[in-house]
Amino acid sequence: MKRMLKYIIASSLLLMFSGCNDWLDVQPKSEIRSDIQFETEGGFKDALIGVYLGLTEDALYAKDLTWHFVDILAQQYPLHSLSTNIGIKNYEYTSTTVMPRIENIWLKAYNTIANINNELEYLEKEKSILDPINYAIIKGELLGLRAFLHFDLIRLFGYGNIAGREEVLSKETIPYVTEYTKDITPQLTYAQTFKLMEQDLTDALALLKEDPVYDTERPEDYYHVVNSDGFYDKRSMRMNYYAVRGLMARVMLWQGKKKEALEAAVEVIEHAPYSWVSQAAVSNPTLKDRDMIFVDEHLFTLNVIKLGDLINSYLDPTINNNYELLYQSKTVADGIYEINNGVGVSDYRYMYLYDISGTNYVTAKLIQRDYYNDKYSKRIPLMKISEMYYIAAEASLNTDSRQAVRYLNTVRNNRYLDFDPLDENLPVTQIQNEIYKEYRKELVGEGQLFYYYKRLNFASIPGSAVSGSDDIYVLPMPENEVEFGNRQ
C-alpha cells in the first residue's frame, strides 16, 4: 500500500445527495467541487450527511470499531480455529491478515477527519449564507465528530492507564488534525492532544445549545424555518448535545479526571431525552416489533443501510461450517450473566438477546431481518445511557460509594434485576467488580469492552491467556505512516 499519509491530501470532492425526507437514508448521487458544494445551506447539510456516511465504512463503525475488530480484541467471542480473524484474536498486529485492517481503520478515520476539516473551513468562509442556527448546529456536530474520531484513534493507537502513569502525558501520540491541508500534521504530547480534544468538545457544547434536544425553553416556532426539511429530526442519530456531553465523560474518565467525568455523565443522566426499554418491548411476540437494541436508550446511533449484508452471516449458526460465527459458549454466557447463582435468569439481556443453537449463544441484538420495524433495524449504537450510569458509578467510587451503587442499581432495575439490588454498603473493590460485570453484560457487539480493559490496565483480558501490556493494548501505527510521517 502506498503511503498512508494520503489522508492529509484527502479528496476535496464531497458527496452530493439526492433529496430525501430521511436525511440518513440518502445515497451518493455525484461528486462535486467544494467551492460549488458550499454555495448554499443545502450543500453544507449534504456534506455533513456525507461525514456520517463516512462513519459507516466497514473499517469504522459499521463493523471494525463496533461489533467486529475491537470486540474480537476484547475476546467477546472464542472464534473457530479456522476463522480468518484468528490473528485479531491472538493480537498478531503485524501479520499479513491483521495489519491491513489496522491500516484501513487509520486511513478511513483520517479521511473522514479531512472531510470534517474541509467543511469547517468553508463554514467560516461562507458563514454569511447560513442561518445562525444552522451554522451553530452544523459546526457543533462537526467539532463533536472530529473529537469522537480522534478519541477512538487515541484509544486504539495510544496508551491506556493514563491515570496510573502520568509520565505518559509528556509522550507523543496520534496527530490531532484540525486543518484541511496537505502538510504533515506534527504529533503532539498526550497532554496537548487532550487539550485540543477538550477544546473541540467545549466549543461543540456551546454551539449545540441550539440543538433541538438541548433542555431549555424556546419559542414554539423557533426551528420553523431551519427545520422545514426535517434536517434536525432524529437527533439521536446525529452528534447531538448530549452525545457530545457523553463523549466528554468518556474523555475525562480516560484521563482519570473523575470529577469532570462525573459532572458530564450526570448532566446526560438528568437531562438527555431517553427512556428505558421495557420488557414488553424486548419480548414483543411480534418479532418485527421487538426492540433488541434498546433504541430509546441511545444517545448516539448510526444508520447503517448495509448492516444486514455485513453482519448476518457472522451471526448465523445454521450455516454449515460457519468458521466466522461470532458466538459465546453456554458456559461463558451463563458465567457473564451469573446464571448459576440465580442473578441473571430474568435479565433481559440474557433472556432475549441470545439466539441459541445447541451450546452456541449468538448475540441477537444486531441481527437484521427484512421484516424488522425500521425503528429497530439498521442501527449501530455508539453511545447509550447505560454507559453514562457506569461512568458516573466509577467516578463516584472514592467520594460517594453508596451513590455509585445507586447508579448501578438503576441500570440493573431496568434490566429486570430489581429483585436483587446491590447492597449500598459494598466495599469499593466489589463495586468496581460489579461495574466490570455490567460492561460485559451490556456492551456485547458495541465495541467498548476492549477500551475498558485498556483504560484500567487489566493484567489479562478475560478469555485470553496473553498478559495485558502495551504490546497488546497499543495498536501499532501503520508502517508507512511511521516511515513517511516521521512518527514515533
XYZ file of C-alpha atoms in Angstrom:
488
model
C 0.000 0.000 0.000
C 1.308 3.434 -0.914
C 1.967 5.961 1.773
C -0.736 6.200 4.372
C -0.334 9.960 4.592
C -2.695 10.391 1.695
C -5.361 11.106 4.320
C -3.707 14.527 4.598
C -4.499 15.227 0.952
C -7.898 13.525 1.020
C -10.059 14.388 -1.924
C -11.660 17.786 -1.811
C -14.620 16.239 -3.535
C -17.559 15.787 -1.203
C -20.706 13.797 -1.736
C -23.829 15.403 -3.106
C -27.005 13.596 -2.187
C -30.444 13.239 -3.627
C -33.241 14.905 -1.698
C -34.991 12.734 0.833
C -37.173 13.259 3.869
C -34.970 10.959 5.919
C -31.545 12.587 5.738
C -29.834 9.433 6.970
C -31.219 7.170 4.235
C -29.665 9.071 1.342
C -27.260 7.531 -1.134
C -24.395 9.140 -3.071
C -25.544 10.841 -6.276
C -22.446 12.568 -7.566
C -19.236 14.273 -6.523
C -18.662 17.995 -6.953
C -16.001 20.535 -6.101
C -16.010 22.029 -2.613
C -16.373 25.623 -3.826
C -19.589 24.610 -5.593
C -20.711 22.254 -2.817
C -20.692 25.031 -0.255
C -22.569 27.690 -2.188
C -25.812 27.005 -0.288
C -27.034 25.884 3.123
C -28.229 22.695 1.470
C -24.676 21.983 0.363
C -23.456 22.191 3.948
C -26.226 19.859 5.081
C -25.426 17.359 2.331
C -21.733 17.437 3.211
C -22.494 16.828 6.887
C -24.555 13.771 5.994
C -21.602 12.678 3.875
C -19.496 12.671 7.032
C -21.996 10.403 8.769
C -21.969 8.066 5.790
C -18.177 8.042 6.115
C -18.598 6.747 9.663
C -20.466 3.742 8.242
C -17.392 2.454 6.399
C -16.661 -1.208 7.222
C -13.329 -0.166 8.733
C -15.092 2.259 11.084
C -18.392 1.942 12.938
C -20.383 -0.292 10.609
C -18.065 -3.142 11.571
C -14.499 -2.893 12.866
C -14.908 -0.273 15.593
C -18.096 -1.776 16.999
C -19.102 -5.440 16.752
C -16.107 -6.947 14.947
C -12.407 -5.979 15.214
C -12.381 -4.311 18.639
C -14.874 -6.789 20.112
C -12.653 -9.639 18.942
C -9.731 -7.898 20.674
C -11.846 -7.917 23.827
C -12.269 -11.698 23.495
C -16.032 -11.353 23.255
C -16.085 -14.437 21.019
C -13.897 -17.573 21.137
C -13.711 -17.933 17.293
C -13.182 -21.158 15.436
C -9.546 -22.093 14.849
C -10.158 -21.818 11.074
C -11.612 -18.323 11.289
C -9.903 -15.765 9.062
C -9.982 -13.442 12.086
C -7.960 -15.636 14.422
C -4.968 -13.294 14.051
C -7.002 -10.460 15.549
C -7.979 -12.640 18.497
C -4.326 -13.573 19.016
C -3.125 -9.931 18.794
C -0.920 -10.650 15.779
C -0.889 -6.993 14.776
C 1.977 -7.189 12.286
C 0.641 -10.228 10.424
C -0.393 -10.008 6.784
C -4.038 -10.537 7.740
C -4.287 -8.045 10.621
C -2.032 -5.128 9.641
C -4.109 -4.211 6.549
C -7.172 -3.989 8.798
C -5.303 -1.663 11.163
C -4.098 0.462 8.258
C -7.626 0.748 6.907
C -9.014 1.884 10.262
C -6.363 4.603 10.388
C -6.883 5.674 6.781
C -10.693 5.777 6.874
C -10.724 7.664 10.166
C -8.345 10.336 8.928
C -10.119 10.585 5.568
C -13.317 11.345 7.460
C -11.498 13.858 9.657
C -10.183 15.539 6.491
C -13.730 15.926 5.186
C -14.811 17.349 8.541
C -11.993 19.896 8.436
C -12.807 20.825 4.857
C -16.409 21.625 5.779
C -15.343 23.509 8.897
C -13.060 25.667 6.760
C -15.887 26.531 4.370
C -18.279 27.171 7.262
C -16.105 30.105 8.240
C -15.575 31.268 4.661
C -19.274 31.205 3.835
C -20.745 31.894 7.268
C -22.892 34.726 5.915
C -25.020 32.388 3.782
C -26.071 30.233 6.740
C -28.850 30.887 9.188
C -27.183 31.325 12.626
C -28.970 28.232 13.951
C -27.781 26.103 11.024
C -24.254 27.437 11.425
C -24.193 26.621 15.153
C -25.631 23.117 14.929
C -23.659 22.013 11.866
C -20.394 23.328 13.288
C -21.162 21.822 16.695
C -21.786 18.402 15.156
C -18.601 18.577 13.094
C -16.435 19.538 16.075
C -18.002 16.770 18.143
C -17.375 14.234 15.378
C -13.768 15.383 14.998
C -13.194 14.792 18.699
C -15.077 11.470 18.545
C -12.854 10.063 15.791
C -9.609 11.326 17.309
C -10.568 9.894 20.693
C -11.158 6.426 19.262
C -7.845 6.663 17.415
C -6.109 7.514 20.674
C -7.965 4.688 22.434
C -6.624 2.277 19.814
C -3.173 3.635 18.948
C -2.359 5.455 22.193
C -1.669 4.445 25.769
C -4.245 3.455 28.337
C -3.947 3.605 32.113
C -3.020 7.280 31.903
C -4.250 7.964 35.421
C -1.807 5.343 36.700
C 1.266 6.697 34.910
C 1.239 10.434 34.416
C 4.616 10.326 32.650
C 2.692 9.219 29.565
C 1.238 12.720 29.226
C 4.602 14.062 28.030
C 4.948 11.439 25.281
C 3.782 11.989 21.707
C 0.583 10.402 20.445
C -1.573 10.301 17.300
C -1.734 13.508 15.225
C -4.750 15.670 16.082
C -5.629 17.165 12.709
C -7.528 20.462 12.820
C -6.836 21.846 9.342
C -7.608 20.705 5.811
C -4.100 20.716 4.385
C -1.616 18.548 2.559
C 1.065 19.476 5.087
C 2.022 16.815 7.612
C 0.376 17.371 10.975
C 3.009 17.011 13.711
C 2.474 14.754 16.654
C 1.849 16.457 19.976
C 2.044 15.127 23.511
C -0.908 13.405 25.122
C -1.433 16.464 27.318
C -1.500 18.798 24.301
C -3.684 16.434 22.301
C -6.265 16.073 25.043
C -6.307 19.844 25.384
C -7.216 20.163 21.697
C -9.846 17.463 22.065
C -11.390 19.106 25.114
C -11.449 22.453 23.284
C -13.338 20.881 20.392
C -15.829 19.379 22.841
C -16.225 22.618 24.787
C -16.800 24.591 21.589
C -19.240 21.958 20.316
C -21.270 22.102 23.530
C -21.529 25.884 23.357
C -22.735 25.724 19.745
C -25.113 22.835 20.360
C -27.103 24.769 22.902
C -29.049 25.488 19.702
C -29.708 21.735 19.383
C -33.440 20.875 19.497
C -32.709 18.219 22.153
C -30.940 20.649 24.488
C -33.027 21.022 27.632
C -34.104 24.659 27.520
C -37.220 26.688 26.722
C -37.628 28.097 23.223
C -40.448 29.761 21.261
C -42.753 27.211 19.655
C -41.756 28.191 16.113
C -38.012 28.533 16.854
C -36.976 25.902 14.297
C -39.814 26.521 11.870
C -37.605 27.753 9.020
C -34.349 25.866 9.517
C -36.103 22.522 10.104
C -38.752 22.797 7.427
C -36.963 19.956 5.622
C -36.768 17.731 8.723
C -32.986 18.005 8.869
C -32.942 18.241 12.663
C -35.298 15.336 13.312
C -33.997 12.061 14.815
C -31.304 13.774 16.862
C -30.055 10.548 18.470
C -28.842 9.574 15.006
C -26.510 12.574 14.981
C -23.792 14.042 17.185
C -26.245 15.951 19.379
C -25.593 17.986 22.531
C -25.908 15.033 24.929
C -23.755 12.777 22.739
C -21.015 15.420 22.948
C -21.502 15.643 26.710
C -21.340 11.840 26.928
C -18.144 11.878 24.899
C -16.757 14.428 27.322
C -17.481 11.947 30.121
C -15.546 9.242 28.257
C -12.598 11.529 27.528
C -12.343 12.754 31.112
C -12.565 9.267 32.599
C -9.861 8.064 30.199
C -7.538 10.690 31.649
C -8.520 9.891 35.232
C -10.363 13.217 35.673
C -13.198 11.687 37.632
C -14.777 14.898 38.891
C -15.204 16.245 35.345
C -16.341 12.827 34.080
C -18.982 12.649 36.783
C -20.285 16.138 36.025
C -20.636 15.317 32.338
C -22.292 11.940 32.914
C -24.738 13.359 35.454
C -25.828 16.128 33.083
C -26.659 13.488 30.489
C -28.438 11.310 33.047
C -30.551 14.199 34.314
C -31.356 15.996 31.065
C -30.991 13.798 27.983
C -34.257 12.697 26.317
C -34.115 8.933 26.852
C -36.422 6.266 28.217
C -35.565 2.800 29.487
C -36.570 -0.197 27.408
C -39.465 -2.228 28.791
C -39.794 -5.990 28.982
C -42.843 -5.723 26.725
C -40.718 -4.070 24.022
C -37.865 -6.592 24.293
C -40.146 -9.642 24.352
C -42.789 -8.449 21.878
C -44.363 -11.600 20.379
C -44.497 -9.802 17.030
C -40.865 -10.311 16.074
C -40.661 -7.357 13.710
C -41.570 -5.020 16.566
C -39.148 -6.458 19.109
C -36.643 -3.889 20.403
C -33.361 -5.809 20.525
C -31.145 -2.720 20.617
C -32.960 -0.686 23.317
C -33.363 2.125 20.825
C -34.800 4.785 23.138
C -31.714 4.472 25.346
C -29.385 5.571 22.541
C -27.563 8.867 22.908
C -25.835 8.486 19.544
C -26.530 5.824 16.950
C -25.674 5.277 13.300
C -27.992 4.264 10.497
C -26.123 1.559 8.548
C -28.178 0.686 5.494
C -25.983 -2.295 4.579
C -25.831 -3.714 8.121
C -27.629 -6.965 7.243
C -25.189 -7.688 4.426
C -22.267 -7.047 6.783
C -23.327 -8.865 9.905
C -25.920 -11.588 9.334
C -23.528 -14.312 8.160
C -21.395 -13.769 11.273
C -24.427 -14.390 13.478
C -25.995 -17.361 11.691
C -25.331 -20.681 13.433
C -27.358 -22.581 10.801
C -24.666 -22.100 8.126
C -22.690 -25.308 7.761
C -19.047 -24.937 8.815
C -19.514 -21.266 9.613
C -15.975 -20.672 10.830
C -16.638 -16.944 11.151
C -19.516 -17.328 13.610
C -19.393 -14.828 16.476
C -20.747 -16.658 19.489
C -20.229 -17.433 23.143
C -20.360 -20.844 24.719
C -23.186 -21.622 27.138
C -20.635 -21.777 29.943
C -19.319 -18.300 29.172
C -22.788 -16.809 28.657
C -24.043 -18.304 31.933
C -20.950 -17.001 33.710
C -21.316 -13.453 32.363
C -24.939 -13.231 33.470
C -24.401 -15.069 36.762
C -26.929 -17.751 35.995
C -25.543 -20.305 38.416
C -26.255 -18.081 41.428
C -29.681 -17.107 40.099
C -28.913 -13.435 39.442
C -29.357 -13.301 35.688
C -32.206 -15.677 34.978
C -34.610 -12.760 34.451
C -32.089 -10.346 32.917
C -33.465 -9.022 29.606
C -30.014 -9.228 28.090
C -29.756 -12.953 28.821
C -33.375 -13.896 28.192
C -33.961 -12.146 24.886
C -30.680 -11.103 23.283
C -29.246 -14.534 22.532
C -30.015 -16.749 19.552
C -29.272 -20.185 20.979
C -28.146 -23.045 18.768
C -27.061 -26.068 20.780
C -24.285 -24.820 23.041
C -23.622 -21.739 20.892
C -25.047 -18.490 22.239
C -25.093 -15.898 19.455
C -25.822 -12.287 20.339
C -29.042 -11.388 18.531
C -29.172 -7.662 19.183
C -27.771 -6.688 15.764
C -29.202 -9.457 13.573
C -31.085 -7.896 10.653
C -34.273 -9.244 9.079
C -36.089 -7.752 6.103
C -39.349 -7.647 8.031
C -37.985 -5.727 11.039
C -39.602 -2.454 12.027
C -37.435 0.407 10.705
C -37.225 1.834 14.212
C -35.254 -1.196 15.401
C -33.189 -2.105 12.349
C -30.093 -0.870 10.526
C -28.820 0.821 13.680
C -25.483 0.580 15.453
C -25.466 2.157 18.924
C -22.337 4.242 19.529
C -23.309 5.604 22.939
C -26.097 4.604 25.330
C -27.447 5.990 28.573
C -26.406 2.867 30.480
C -22.741 3.724 29.881
C -23.287 7.134 31.487
C -24.506 5.381 34.628
C -21.403 3.165 34.611
C -19.143 6.196 34.200
C -20.975 8.018 36.982
C -20.648 4.959 39.212
C -16.916 4.610 38.619
C -16.315 8.337 39.006
C -18.189 8.282 42.347
C -16.387 5.278 43.808
C -13.951 7.090 46.075
C -16.175 10.023 47.005
C -19.641 8.538 47.428
C -19.622 4.767 47.071
C -23.285 4.465 48.098
C -24.279 6.726 45.216
C -22.087 4.650 42.909
C -24.163 1.596 43.833
C -27.367 3.545 43.202
C -26.213 4.312 39.676
C -25.572 0.620 39.059
C -28.865 -0.405 40.598
C -30.709 1.981 38.295
C -29.413 0.113 35.255
C -29.957 -3.277 36.867
C -33.516 -2.360 37.825
C -34.167 -1.531 34.188
C -32.819 -4.902 33.114
C -35.355 -6.651 35.376
C -32.899 -7.279 38.215
C -34.769 -5.115 40.717
C -35.478 -8.198 42.846
C -31.770 -8.418 43.683
C -30.393 -4.910 44.279
C -26.745 -4.446 45.140
C -26.053 -3.539 48.757
C -25.162 0.150 49.046
C -22.575 -0.733 51.687
C -20.447 -2.832 49.340
C -16.689 -2.128 49.564
C -15.182 -0.109 46.727
C -13.303 -3.059 45.229
C -16.513 -5.059 44.970
C -18.398 -2.140 43.408
C -15.650 -1.874 40.801
C -16.134 -5.564 40.069
C -19.867 -5.015 39.652
C -19.140 -2.244 37.136
C -16.885 -4.641 35.231
C -19.643 -7.258 35.179
C -22.101 -4.711 33.835
C -19.771 -3.729 30.992
C -19.597 -7.380 29.955
C -23.359 -7.850 30.113
C -24.398 -4.630 28.441
C -21.934 -3.863 25.666
C -21.538 -7.028 23.591
C -21.417 -6.002 19.949
C -20.827 -2.329 20.733
C -17.030 -2.102 20.743
C -16.442 -0.648 24.222
C -15.134 -3.546 26.310
C -11.563 -3.566 24.932
C -11.217 0.108 25.832
C -12.458 -0.631 29.352
C -9.778 -3.280 29.853
C -7.137 -0.992 28.393
C -8.065 2.073 30.422
C -7.859 0.081 33.655
C -4.788 -1.882 32.554
C -6.223 -5.353 33.153
C -3.386 -7.773 33.804
C -5.015 -10.100 31.308
C -8.091 -9.863 29.132
C -10.735 -12.401 30.233
C -10.839 -15.168 27.662
C -7.180 -14.796 26.688
C -4.056 -16.371 28.094
C -1.991 -13.389 26.919
C -0.824 -10.997 29.605
C -2.114 -7.451 29.317
C 0.588 -4.964 28.334
C 1.193 -2.080 25.954
C 2.177 -4.678 23.350
C -1.435 -5.864 23.467
C -3.271 -2.662 24.295
C -1.495 -0.256 21.918
C -2.008 -0.972 18.234
C 0.977 -0.106 16.041
C 0.644 2.836 13.685
C 0.746 1.802 10.018
C 4.311 1.280 8.830
C 4.050 3.835 6.017
C 2.702 6.403 8.449
C 5.723 5.927 10.687
C 8.158 5.979 7.759
C 6.829 8.934 5.801
C 5.381 10.912 8.656
C 8.409 10.533 10.925
C 6.114 9.236 13.664
C 7.246 7.677 16.898
